[in-house]
XYZ file of C-alpha atoms in Angstrom:
622
model
C 92.910 66.015 92.155
C 95.687 66.354 89.647
C 93.387 66.512 86.905
C 90.936 68.823 88.575
C 94.140 71.467 89.499
C 95.383 71.091 86.190
C 92.146 72.136 84.407
C 92.068 75.042 86.844
C 95.503 76.066 85.882
C 94.390 76.336 82.303
C 91.343 78.330 83.322
C 92.455 81.189 86.244
C 95.958 81.658 84.734
C 95.865 84.609 82.130
C 99.395 83.876 80.619
C 98.263 80.086 79.714
C 100.381 78.161 81.796
C 100.728 77.062 85.524
C 102.773 79.477 87.723
C 106.113 78.642 87.991
C 108.401 80.711 90.710
C 112.145 80.771 90.213
C 114.260 79.609 93.501
C 115.437 82.911 94.984
C 118.655 82.812 96.037
C 119.491 82.118 99.195
C 121.637 84.303 101.889
C 123.433 84.569 105.351
C 122.987 88.306 106.095
C 121.380 91.314 104.949
C 122.963 94.816 104.562
C 121.065 98.000 104.023
C 122.888 100.606 102.371
C 123.305 104.114 104.187
C 120.788 106.474 102.371
C 120.578 109.095 105.032
C 117.494 107.524 106.204
C 116.871 106.207 110.008
C 115.998 102.711 111.032
C 112.303 104.329 112.381
C 111.890 106.561 108.534
C 112.844 103.469 106.825
C 110.205 100.950 109.067
C 107.590 103.743 108.249
C 107.963 104.208 104.552
C 107.839 100.363 103.954
C 104.931 100.068 105.393
C 103.236 103.266 105.223
C 99.248 103.324 103.570
C 98.590 105.151 100.086
C 95.227 104.211 101.005
C 95.126 101.456 98.325
C 92.963 98.030 98.120
C 95.527 96.536 95.590
C 94.857 92.927 96.144
C 90.974 92.271 95.407
C 90.260 90.783 98.348
C 89.803 92.150 101.995
C 93.115 91.893 104.323
C 91.388 89.466 106.727
C 91.281 87.114 103.262
C 94.430 87.583 102.431
C 96.470 86.813 105.573
C 94.751 83.685 106.147
C 95.381 82.406 102.636
C 97.057 79.338 102.438
C 99.563 78.735 99.895
C 98.634 76.914 96.359
C 99.195 73.034 96.519
C 102.603 72.384 95.217
C 101.947 69.898 92.070
C 105.195 68.226 90.729
C 107.057 71.650 91.433
C 104.530 73.217 88.607
C 104.049 76.159 91.441
C 105.716 76.671 94.708
C 103.430 76.139 98.141
C 103.158 74.502 101.120
C 99.429 74.057 101.941
C 100.304 74.487 105.783
C 101.743 77.962 105.098
C 99.887 80.679 104.323
C 100.236 82.624 101.301
C 101.477 86.242 103.030
C 104.604 83.834 104.146
C 107.553 86.467 103.395
C 109.461 83.411 102.669
C 106.878 82.536 99.725
C 106.351 85.682 98.496
C 110.073 86.120 98.030
C 109.060 83.787 95.191
C 107.930 87.126 93.371
C 110.626 89.070 94.267
C 109.163 90.893 97.670
C 111.644 91.643 100.204
C 110.623 90.180 103.679
C 110.448 92.382 106.596
C 112.549 91.975 109.671
C 109.928 90.591 112.234
C 106.518 92.064 112.918
C 105.911 95.660 114.281
C 103.349 97.770 115.099
C 102.976 99.104 111.545
C 103.236 95.682 110.223
C 101.421 93.463 113.148
C 101.384 90.272 110.235
C 104.780 90.387 109.358
C 104.066 91.206 105.715
C 106.707 91.469 103.185
C 107.977 95.520 102.338
C 105.762 96.790 100.302
C 102.340 95.217 101.544
C 100.079 97.314 103.969
C 96.928 97.042 105.871
C 94.413 99.883 104.599
C 91.243 100.312 106.852
C 87.811 101.802 105.815
C 87.794 101.024 101.993
C 84.242 102.130 100.637
C 82.886 98.932 99.937
C 80.425 98.653 96.575
C 77.828 96.604 99.104
C 77.891 99.826 101.621
C 79.674 100.195 104.372
C 83.352 99.725 104.678
C 86.614 96.893 104.882
C 89.862 96.647 105.667
C 92.027 96.405 102.257
C 95.289 95.337 101.232
C 97.365 97.529 99.169
C 100.953 97.669 97.868
C 102.980 100.884 99.358
C 105.602 102.933 97.156
C 108.123 100.383 98.556
C 106.485 97.807 97.013
C 107.789 99.010 93.509
C 110.776 101.084 94.677
C 112.981 99.566 97.023
C 115.686 97.383 95.570
C 117.680 94.298 96.500
C 120.697 92.296 94.645
C 122.634 89.196 96.387
C 126.456 88.748 96.004
C 128.053 86.422 97.967
C 126.036 85.438 100.334
C 125.014 89.124 101.235
C 121.459 90.049 100.491
C 122.205 93.982 99.269
C 119.225 96.225 100.046
C 118.362 100.059 98.368
C 115.478 102.137 99.467
C 114.096 103.692 96.552
C 116.101 101.484 94.234
C 114.331 99.618 91.327
C 111.999 96.581 92.614
C 112.596 92.952 90.860
C 108.717 91.541 92.056
C 106.848 90.306 89.483
C 103.562 90.909 90.191
C 101.962 89.601 87.330
C 103.023 86.030 88.699
C 102.092 86.946 92.263
C 98.415 87.453 90.996
C 98.242 84.160 89.185
C 99.464 82.590 92.468
C 96.548 84.582 94.559
C 94.196 83.115 92.291
C 95.329 79.652 92.393
C 95.547 79.742 96.092
C 91.885 81.224 96.438
C 90.075 78.931 94.058
C 91.861 75.961 95.459
C 90.595 77.617 98.823
C 86.779 78.231 97.570
C 86.093 75.551 95.091
C 88.825 73.972 93.440
C 89.861 71.862 96.244
C 86.067 71.701 98.532
C 88.538 69.934 101.731
C 90.027 73.439 101.905
C 86.639 75.808 102.135
C 86.033 74.703 105.711
C 89.559 75.455 107.025
C 89.778 78.757 105.348
C 86.656 79.849 106.337
C 86.769 79.278 109.746
C 90.489 81.134 110.047
C 88.605 84.316 108.232
C 85.674 84.536 110.733
C 88.317 83.923 113.590
C 89.712 86.914 112.018
C 87.017 89.288 111.089
C 85.443 88.836 114.539
C 88.690 90.461 116.085
C 88.142 93.200 113.345
C 84.257 93.568 113.500
C 83.242 92.799 117.316
C 80.333 94.080 117.085
C 79.217 91.615 114.359
C 77.887 87.928 115.854
C 79.304 84.943 114.346
C 76.807 83.850 111.786
C 76.576 87.067 110.182
C 80.321 86.849 109.561
C 79.789 83.490 108.473
C 77.231 84.308 105.760
C 79.505 87.620 105.071
C 82.520 85.358 104.178
C 80.248 83.507 101.735
C 79.148 86.520 99.896
C 82.215 88.033 99.836
C 84.302 84.986 98.405
C 81.745 84.509 95.619
C 82.319 88.608 94.630
C 85.878 87.669 94.320
C 85.588 84.495 92.605
C 83.924 87.169 90.047
C 86.267 89.540 90.032
C 89.016 87.221 89.335
C 87.194 85.552 86.482
C 86.432 88.861 84.837
C 90.529 89.378 85.128
C 91.098 85.901 83.601
C 88.841 86.800 80.855
C 90.171 89.973 80.163
C 93.818 88.671 80.146
C 92.604 85.961 77.802
C 91.573 88.394 75.665
C 94.304 90.634 75.628
C 96.893 88.045 75.280
C 97.941 88.087 71.791
C 98.159 91.809 72.142
C 100.199 92.133 75.305
C 103.875 92.248 75.929
C 104.954 90.540 78.798
C 106.206 92.135 82.149
C 107.451 89.914 84.579
C 110.702 90.579 86.912
C 111.724 93.877 87.240
C 109.379 95.442 84.609
C 105.832 96.750 84.762
C 103.359 98.816 82.421
C 102.573 101.040 85.261
C 101.294 103.642 82.787
C 98.538 101.011 81.255
C 98.043 100.243 84.624
C 96.780 103.553 85.837
C 94.895 103.687 83.132
C 92.936 100.477 83.363
C 92.236 100.925 86.862
C 90.994 104.918 86.947
C 89.429 105.004 83.355
C 88.325 101.185 82.805
C 86.735 102.080 86.422
C 83.816 103.386 84.671
C 84.091 102.442 80.891
C 85.377 99.108 80.080
C 86.096 100.458 76.875
C 88.621 102.060 77.783
C 90.939 99.159 79.171
C 94.141 98.786 76.909
C 96.535 96.109 76.884
C 99.884 96.517 78.084
C 102.580 96.649 75.777
C 104.699 99.410 76.911
C 106.380 97.820 80.456
C 109.556 99.734 81.821
C 112.003 98.943 85.005
C 110.587 100.370 88.321
C 112.251 103.980 88.593
C 114.632 104.744 90.995
C 113.597 107.585 93.474
C 116.494 109.357 94.857
C 117.042 113.349 93.550
C 114.120 112.956 91.340
C 111.434 115.310 94.207
C 113.573 117.463 92.684
C 113.013 116.948 89.069
C 111.388 119.245 86.864
C 109.315 116.402 84.758
C 109.237 113.035 85.896
C 108.328 109.633 84.932
C 110.583 107.828 82.019
C 108.846 110.210 79.527
C 109.270 113.511 81.325
C 105.753 113.690 81.818
C 104.558 114.614 84.495
C 105.838 117.884 86.705
C 103.640 118.414 89.718
C 104.500 115.542 92.597
C 101.175 115.374 94.355
C 99.470 114.850 90.757
C 101.995 112.232 90.109
C 101.433 110.140 93.191
C 98.061 110.186 93.403
C 97.592 109.075 90.062
C 99.954 106.388 91.056
C 97.877 105.693 94.297
C 94.760 105.454 92.005
C 96.307 103.133 89.815
C 97.246 100.742 92.459
C 93.938 100.041 93.779
C 92.851 103.270 95.880
C 88.594 103.957 95.848
C 87.435 107.106 93.878
C 83.681 107.581 93.714
C 83.004 108.028 90.342
C 79.307 108.379 90.091
C 78.140 111.947 89.730
C 76.951 113.730 92.520
C 78.495 115.873 95.620
C 80.687 112.989 96.791
C 81.996 112.882 93.191
C 85.691 112.297 93.709
C 85.937 111.485 97.236
C 88.367 108.894 97.322
C 90.865 106.820 100.170
C 93.867 107.921 98.608
C 95.856 108.954 101.682
C 97.485 112.522 100.873
C 98.644 112.788 104.029
C 101.283 109.950 104.152
C 101.870 110.694 99.890
C 103.000 114.556 101.072
C 105.539 112.801 103.770
C 106.742 110.254 101.450
C 107.990 112.727 99.250
C 109.199 114.961 101.863
C 111.271 111.722 102.690
C 112.898 111.575 99.401
C 113.231 114.288 98.722
C 114.435 116.301 101.982
C 112.866 119.605 103.756
C 114.946 122.012 101.792
C 116.084 122.642 98.678
C 119.449 120.812 97.664
C 120.573 124.558 96.187
C 120.578 125.642 99.963
C 123.935 124.909 102.207
C 125.447 122.200 102.573
C 124.664 122.245 98.840
C 123.653 118.514 97.402
C 120.504 116.545 97.594
C 119.441 115.773 100.663
C 116.254 113.041 101.882
C 116.671 109.931 100.146
C 120.314 109.799 98.895
C 121.991 107.765 96.405
C 123.486 104.543 97.772
C 127.524 104.283 97.652
C 129.228 101.378 95.959
C 129.704 98.732 99.233
C 133.714 98.776 99.079
C 132.754 96.333 101.991
C 131.388 93.710 99.786
C 132.321 94.560 96.377
C 135.697 95.514 96.686
C 137.362 98.974 96.426
C 136.807 100.433 92.565
C 140.509 100.769 90.632
C 141.374 104.965 90.927
C 143.317 104.769 87.952
C 140.844 102.942 85.931
C 137.611 105.142 87.479
C 139.987 108.539 86.314
C 140.561 107.240 83.086
C 136.460 106.801 82.853
C 135.727 110.381 84.451
C 137.786 111.832 81.353
C 135.261 109.768 78.703
C 132.375 110.656 80.832
C 133.074 114.516 80.235
C 133.581 113.649 76.211
C 130.758 111.557 76.191
C 128.040 111.673 78.769
C 127.824 114.940 80.475
C 125.898 116.506 77.144
C 122.186 114.416 78.571
C 123.568 113.504 81.833
C 125.165 116.412 82.904
C 128.559 116.969 85.109
C 128.391 114.618 88.324
C 126.405 115.417 90.976
C 129.967 116.065 93.000
C 130.869 118.764 90.629
C 129.987 122.213 91.454
C 129.135 122.790 88.192
C 125.876 120.441 88.264
C 124.574 123.059 90.841
C 125.011 125.923 88.519
C 122.200 128.005 86.634
C 123.236 126.140 83.469
C 120.641 123.164 85.011
C 118.462 124.538 87.545
C 115.663 126.744 86.863
C 112.191 128.230 88.609
C 109.294 127.112 86.966
C 107.535 130.120 84.766
C 109.940 132.099 86.555
C 109.118 132.093 90.581
C 109.481 129.793 93.453
C 111.589 127.351 94.145
C 114.367 126.491 91.220
C 114.426 122.477 90.008
C 116.673 120.763 88.170
C 115.989 120.846 84.206
C 115.929 117.394 82.815
C 117.482 116.812 79.181
C 114.817 115.207 77.100
C 115.960 113.330 74.175
C 113.301 112.696 71.222
C 112.805 109.027 69.754
C 114.534 109.876 66.663
C 117.521 110.927 68.638
C 117.784 108.385 71.103
C 116.643 105.291 69.209
C 115.482 103.301 72.124
C 112.269 101.782 72.296
C 109.371 104.000 71.688
C 106.342 102.123 73.364
C 105.882 103.968 76.866
C 106.931 107.404 75.137
C 103.312 106.541 73.232
C 101.113 105.977 75.723
C 99.991 108.969 77.076
C 99.635 110.614 73.697
C 97.028 108.074 73.252
C 94.065 110.050 72.078
C 91.227 107.539 73.115
C 90.167 107.967 76.312
C 86.290 108.050 77.007
C 85.317 110.185 79.511
C 81.527 110.130 79.182
C 79.617 109.937 81.950
C 81.670 111.809 84.311
C 79.380 114.443 84.157
C 80.257 118.330 83.881
C 82.787 118.022 86.250
C 85.202 117.025 83.716
C 85.438 120.105 81.838
C 88.371 122.070 82.705
C 91.742 123.216 81.772
C 95.152 121.502 82.609
C 98.813 123.135 82.084
C 100.615 121.720 79.191
C 103.809 122.026 76.605
C 102.502 122.045 73.368
C 105.596 122.420 70.664
C 107.783 123.443 73.555
C 104.913 126.316 74.879
C 103.040 126.575 77.860
C 99.486 126.497 77.125
C 96.107 125.399 78.963
C 94.667 122.709 77.388
C 91.049 121.948 77.408
C 89.583 118.840 78.890
C 85.776 117.881 78.086
C 83.522 115.087 78.952
C 83.510 114.280 75.642
C 85.292 111.072 73.490
C 88.650 111.216 72.174
C 90.153 112.737 74.904
C 94.232 112.331 75.050
C 94.752 110.111 78.209
C 97.629 112.327 79.590
C 95.607 115.535 79.811
C 92.547 113.505 80.885
C 94.373 111.372 83.594
C 95.743 115.088 84.958
C 92.564 116.434 85.095
C 91.084 113.459 86.662
C 93.379 113.422 89.588
C 93.129 117.109 89.744
C 89.770 116.786 90.864
C 89.911 114.101 93.563
C 92.621 116.040 94.658
C 90.511 119.319 94.658
C 87.571 117.286 96.591
C 90.460 116.441 99.301
C 91.123 119.839 100.098
C 87.751 120.861 99.961
C 86.063 118.643 101.796
C 89.210 118.903 104.828
C 88.987 122.720 104.517
C 92.795 122.468 103.601
C 94.062 126.223 103.205
C 96.024 127.479 99.907
C 99.022 128.028 101.453
C 98.990 124.205 102.451
C 97.844 123.390 99.400
C 100.742 124.864 98.044
C 103.255 123.059 99.834
C 101.513 120.281 99.803
C 101.628 120.136 96.007
C 105.531 120.659 96.268
C 104.983 124.460 94.756
C 104.314 123.371 91.376
C 101.741 123.333 88.825
C 100.180 120.283 87.718
C 101.442 120.319 84.300
C 101.159 117.496 81.922
C 103.284 116.750 78.183
C 103.962 114.111 76.020
C 107.613 114.634 74.519
C 107.622 111.801 72.298
C 110.950 111.049 74.150
C 112.752 110.044 77.406
C 114.386 111.949 80.238
C 118.256 111.710 81.044
C 118.633 111.484 84.707
C 121.901 112.790 86.199
C 123.754 109.263 87.144
C 124.272 109.310 90.753
C 123.551 105.910 92.073
C 123.371 104.514 88.598
C 125.780 101.051 89.568
C 122.477 100.076 91.743
C 119.724 100.255 88.757
C 119.883 97.409 86.750
C 118.723 96.127 84.403
C 118.960 99.530 82.038
C 117.225 101.575 79.564
C 113.592 102.412 80.474
C 112.463 98.727 79.533
C 114.766 96.517 81.496
C 116.175 95.080 77.918
C 119.710 95.648 78.725
C 121.366 93.529 81.963
C 124.594 95.418 82.949
C 126.765 98.644 82.071
C 129.409 96.777 80.429
C 126.553 96.065 77.637
C 125.298 99.661 77.657
C 128.684 100.601 76.170
C 128.801 97.928 74.037
C 127.409 98.361 70.269
C 123.884 97.133 69.829
C 125.211 93.998 67.954
C 126.634 92.722 71.095
C 124.129 93.120 73.174
C 122.141 90.091 74.336
C 119.650 88.761 72.772
C 117.826 86.859 75.031
C 117.954 87.711 78.939
C 116.525 86.394 81.882
C 114.858 88.680 84.717
C 114.382 88.036 88.123
C 117.874 86.003 89.339
C 119.030 88.293 92.061
C 123.113 87.347 91.369
C 125.057 90.728 90.923
C 127.941 90.571 88.938
C 129.775 93.271 90.367
C 132.295 93.559 87.237
C 129.935 94.067 84.438
C 127.660 95.973 87.067
C 124.126 94.339 86.774
C 122.123 91.415 87.063
C 123.270 88.023 86.171
C 121.137 87.128 83.199
C 122.340 84.662 80.774
C 124.049 81.070 80.717
C 127.224 82.858 78.938
C 127.417 84.989 82.530
C 126.879 82.262 84.847
C 123.158 82.036 85.355
C 122.634 78.616 87.023
C 119.348 78.376 85.807
C 116.028 79.483 84.155
C 113.590 78.093 85.261
C 110.766 80.825 86.126
C 112.638 83.445 85.186
C 110.858 86.162 82.773
C 112.590 85.190 79.330
C 112.738 88.852 77.214
C 113.708 88.342 73.592
C 114.859 91.491 73.251
C 116.696 92.883 69.917
C 117.117 95.858 67.715
C 114.081 97.702 66.384
C 113.967 95.063 63.229
C 113.797 92.285 65.052
C 111.883 92.095 67.986
C 108.441 93.283 69.584
C 107.902 96.728 70.568
C 108.270 96.919 74.264
C 111.528 95.071 74.156
C 113.615 96.552 71.943
C 117.347 96.896 73.070
C 118.541 99.014 70.564
C 119.605 102.922 70.819
C 122.028 104.882 73.175
C 124.496 103.488 71.108
C 128.189 103.897 70.407
C 129.509 103.269 67.336
C 131.375 104.725 64.201
C 128.079 104.176 62.068
C 125.707 106.874 61.600
C 121.986 106.191 62.261
C 119.123 106.346 65.142
C 120.079 106.266 68.398
C 124.202 106.728 67.832
C 125.055 109.286 70.700
C 128.760 108.975 70.290
C 131.770 107.020 68.526
C 132.587 103.405 69.085
C 134.198 102.511 72.235
C 137.470 100.207 72.687
C 137.096 96.955 75.291
C 139.429 99.088 77.593
C 137.337 102.428 77.298
C 134.661 100.458 78.551
C 135.862 99.188 81.393
C 137.101 102.634 81.951
C 133.376 103.939 81.875
C 132.287 101.161 84.163
C 134.623 101.955 86.749
C 133.784 105.258 86.622
C 130.211 104.948 86.712
C 130.908 103.088 89.943
C 131.701 106.056 91.648
C 128.993 108.136 91.268
């Protein structure tokens, strides 16, 4: 048995080693921070479907899957417990729900949800298991036996590790360990009988055998692809995901395998508060319309789309109603410029003094002076300052409609941080042949600082960013058409903004409200805490371990090195980060540097030790 399992690991894991997971920190209490949502709103957001089937198996198969065998601690598992057990999925960074509910009857972790009626390639429909927005945008940290949870914060999940463990568990249950097959089949058929009562048990058993065979082929294909791209891929791991390449591969790889590209631009899961009112979103300030952004994300995590030409082309399982409701919950029902002035909807979390202690007012006051000297140019005045809400920073899109916050965009040459993510949408290598004439059209874009219409055609060598904008637009148009959505409602659901795409070759600098709760820092999670963000690159950690949930309220970030008290590194994501001449692109921790030496990425003069601590203390208060 041992030999078989070791061979199995070697075959099915894309990273070439058996799954190892870190021990999640134990805690005695849970604290949700007050961010303006009711418990009912939070519960809905955690388990509201986007219309996705992210996990490559039906819902009934997932919830009955047993955990992998625990073989000499190569990977965690208890063969008598289910894979979907929240206590098991904690190992991959998922946050347990607070018990079963109407929207979550099987007590899945936050961010996992059943999606009914996903069209099947074999005909008919099935119940999918998909990620919600909350899977990637709910933060957590642990301090002195309290688990602190932040809605809209960056997740610490490791989706690659989750996928590997899922593959091991499924192969064990259906192939490698025959004694588990009958047990798994019986449990799934019993569950399917509840979901599809009109089908006979014999039919369900036959469907199980056929579906299990299909899942194996999907998993095997994913493994082969992963192994093929291994040498070209920068590992993501805990706290990071290459979301744009994931969307590219899901959407464009579904009809042409040549469109699949290796993941080489992992980014920290972005935090969501305030973003509904930015003129440009994503780290690279590339997308304007919230519905296009959210629908594209849903497609990237497994929403079904009919790509084949015909009257139903671009039909999809995307739940546009839920996406609109989510965006409204995040941004609020009215403009933040309306009285009382301030961001509404999901608000930034405040420093929890009952857990971390109060901030030092005198130290923070000195930090405020430094902030006004060094940080305002890009991050603007703090949101508590009336100056933040002036017309200097809030303008209409194309001179009409609501006013939106104008994010500051810094070029790669100026900010000096890792450039990998800023290059993804500008890649001119998406092949659209086969989608037909509906893929001919224009997308609103900004080219050389000017608004223009960029033409996308059913040919080769189209820019990824513009092609993505158009294909998501076609899916959205198909939904509006089939559901007879009037133009006024369309405009409302679109957030009052056009579908504009750009690739500015840089990154946006967002307001820093709630920044204390968003570690690790820089867009690629290469800097573990705020103190190191204010330190010279030469003093930043060269090797960090991502995935440990222990929080350091002094430096403001996750404990990530043994020097900071990390008790172990087993199972954590080891990332060798360094300035650009010493690290692989995707992992640079250079740039955004305070230094007296001129050069790319220097944004201010060197800070003394005291000045760094003053700024850190002030940033806690935002």
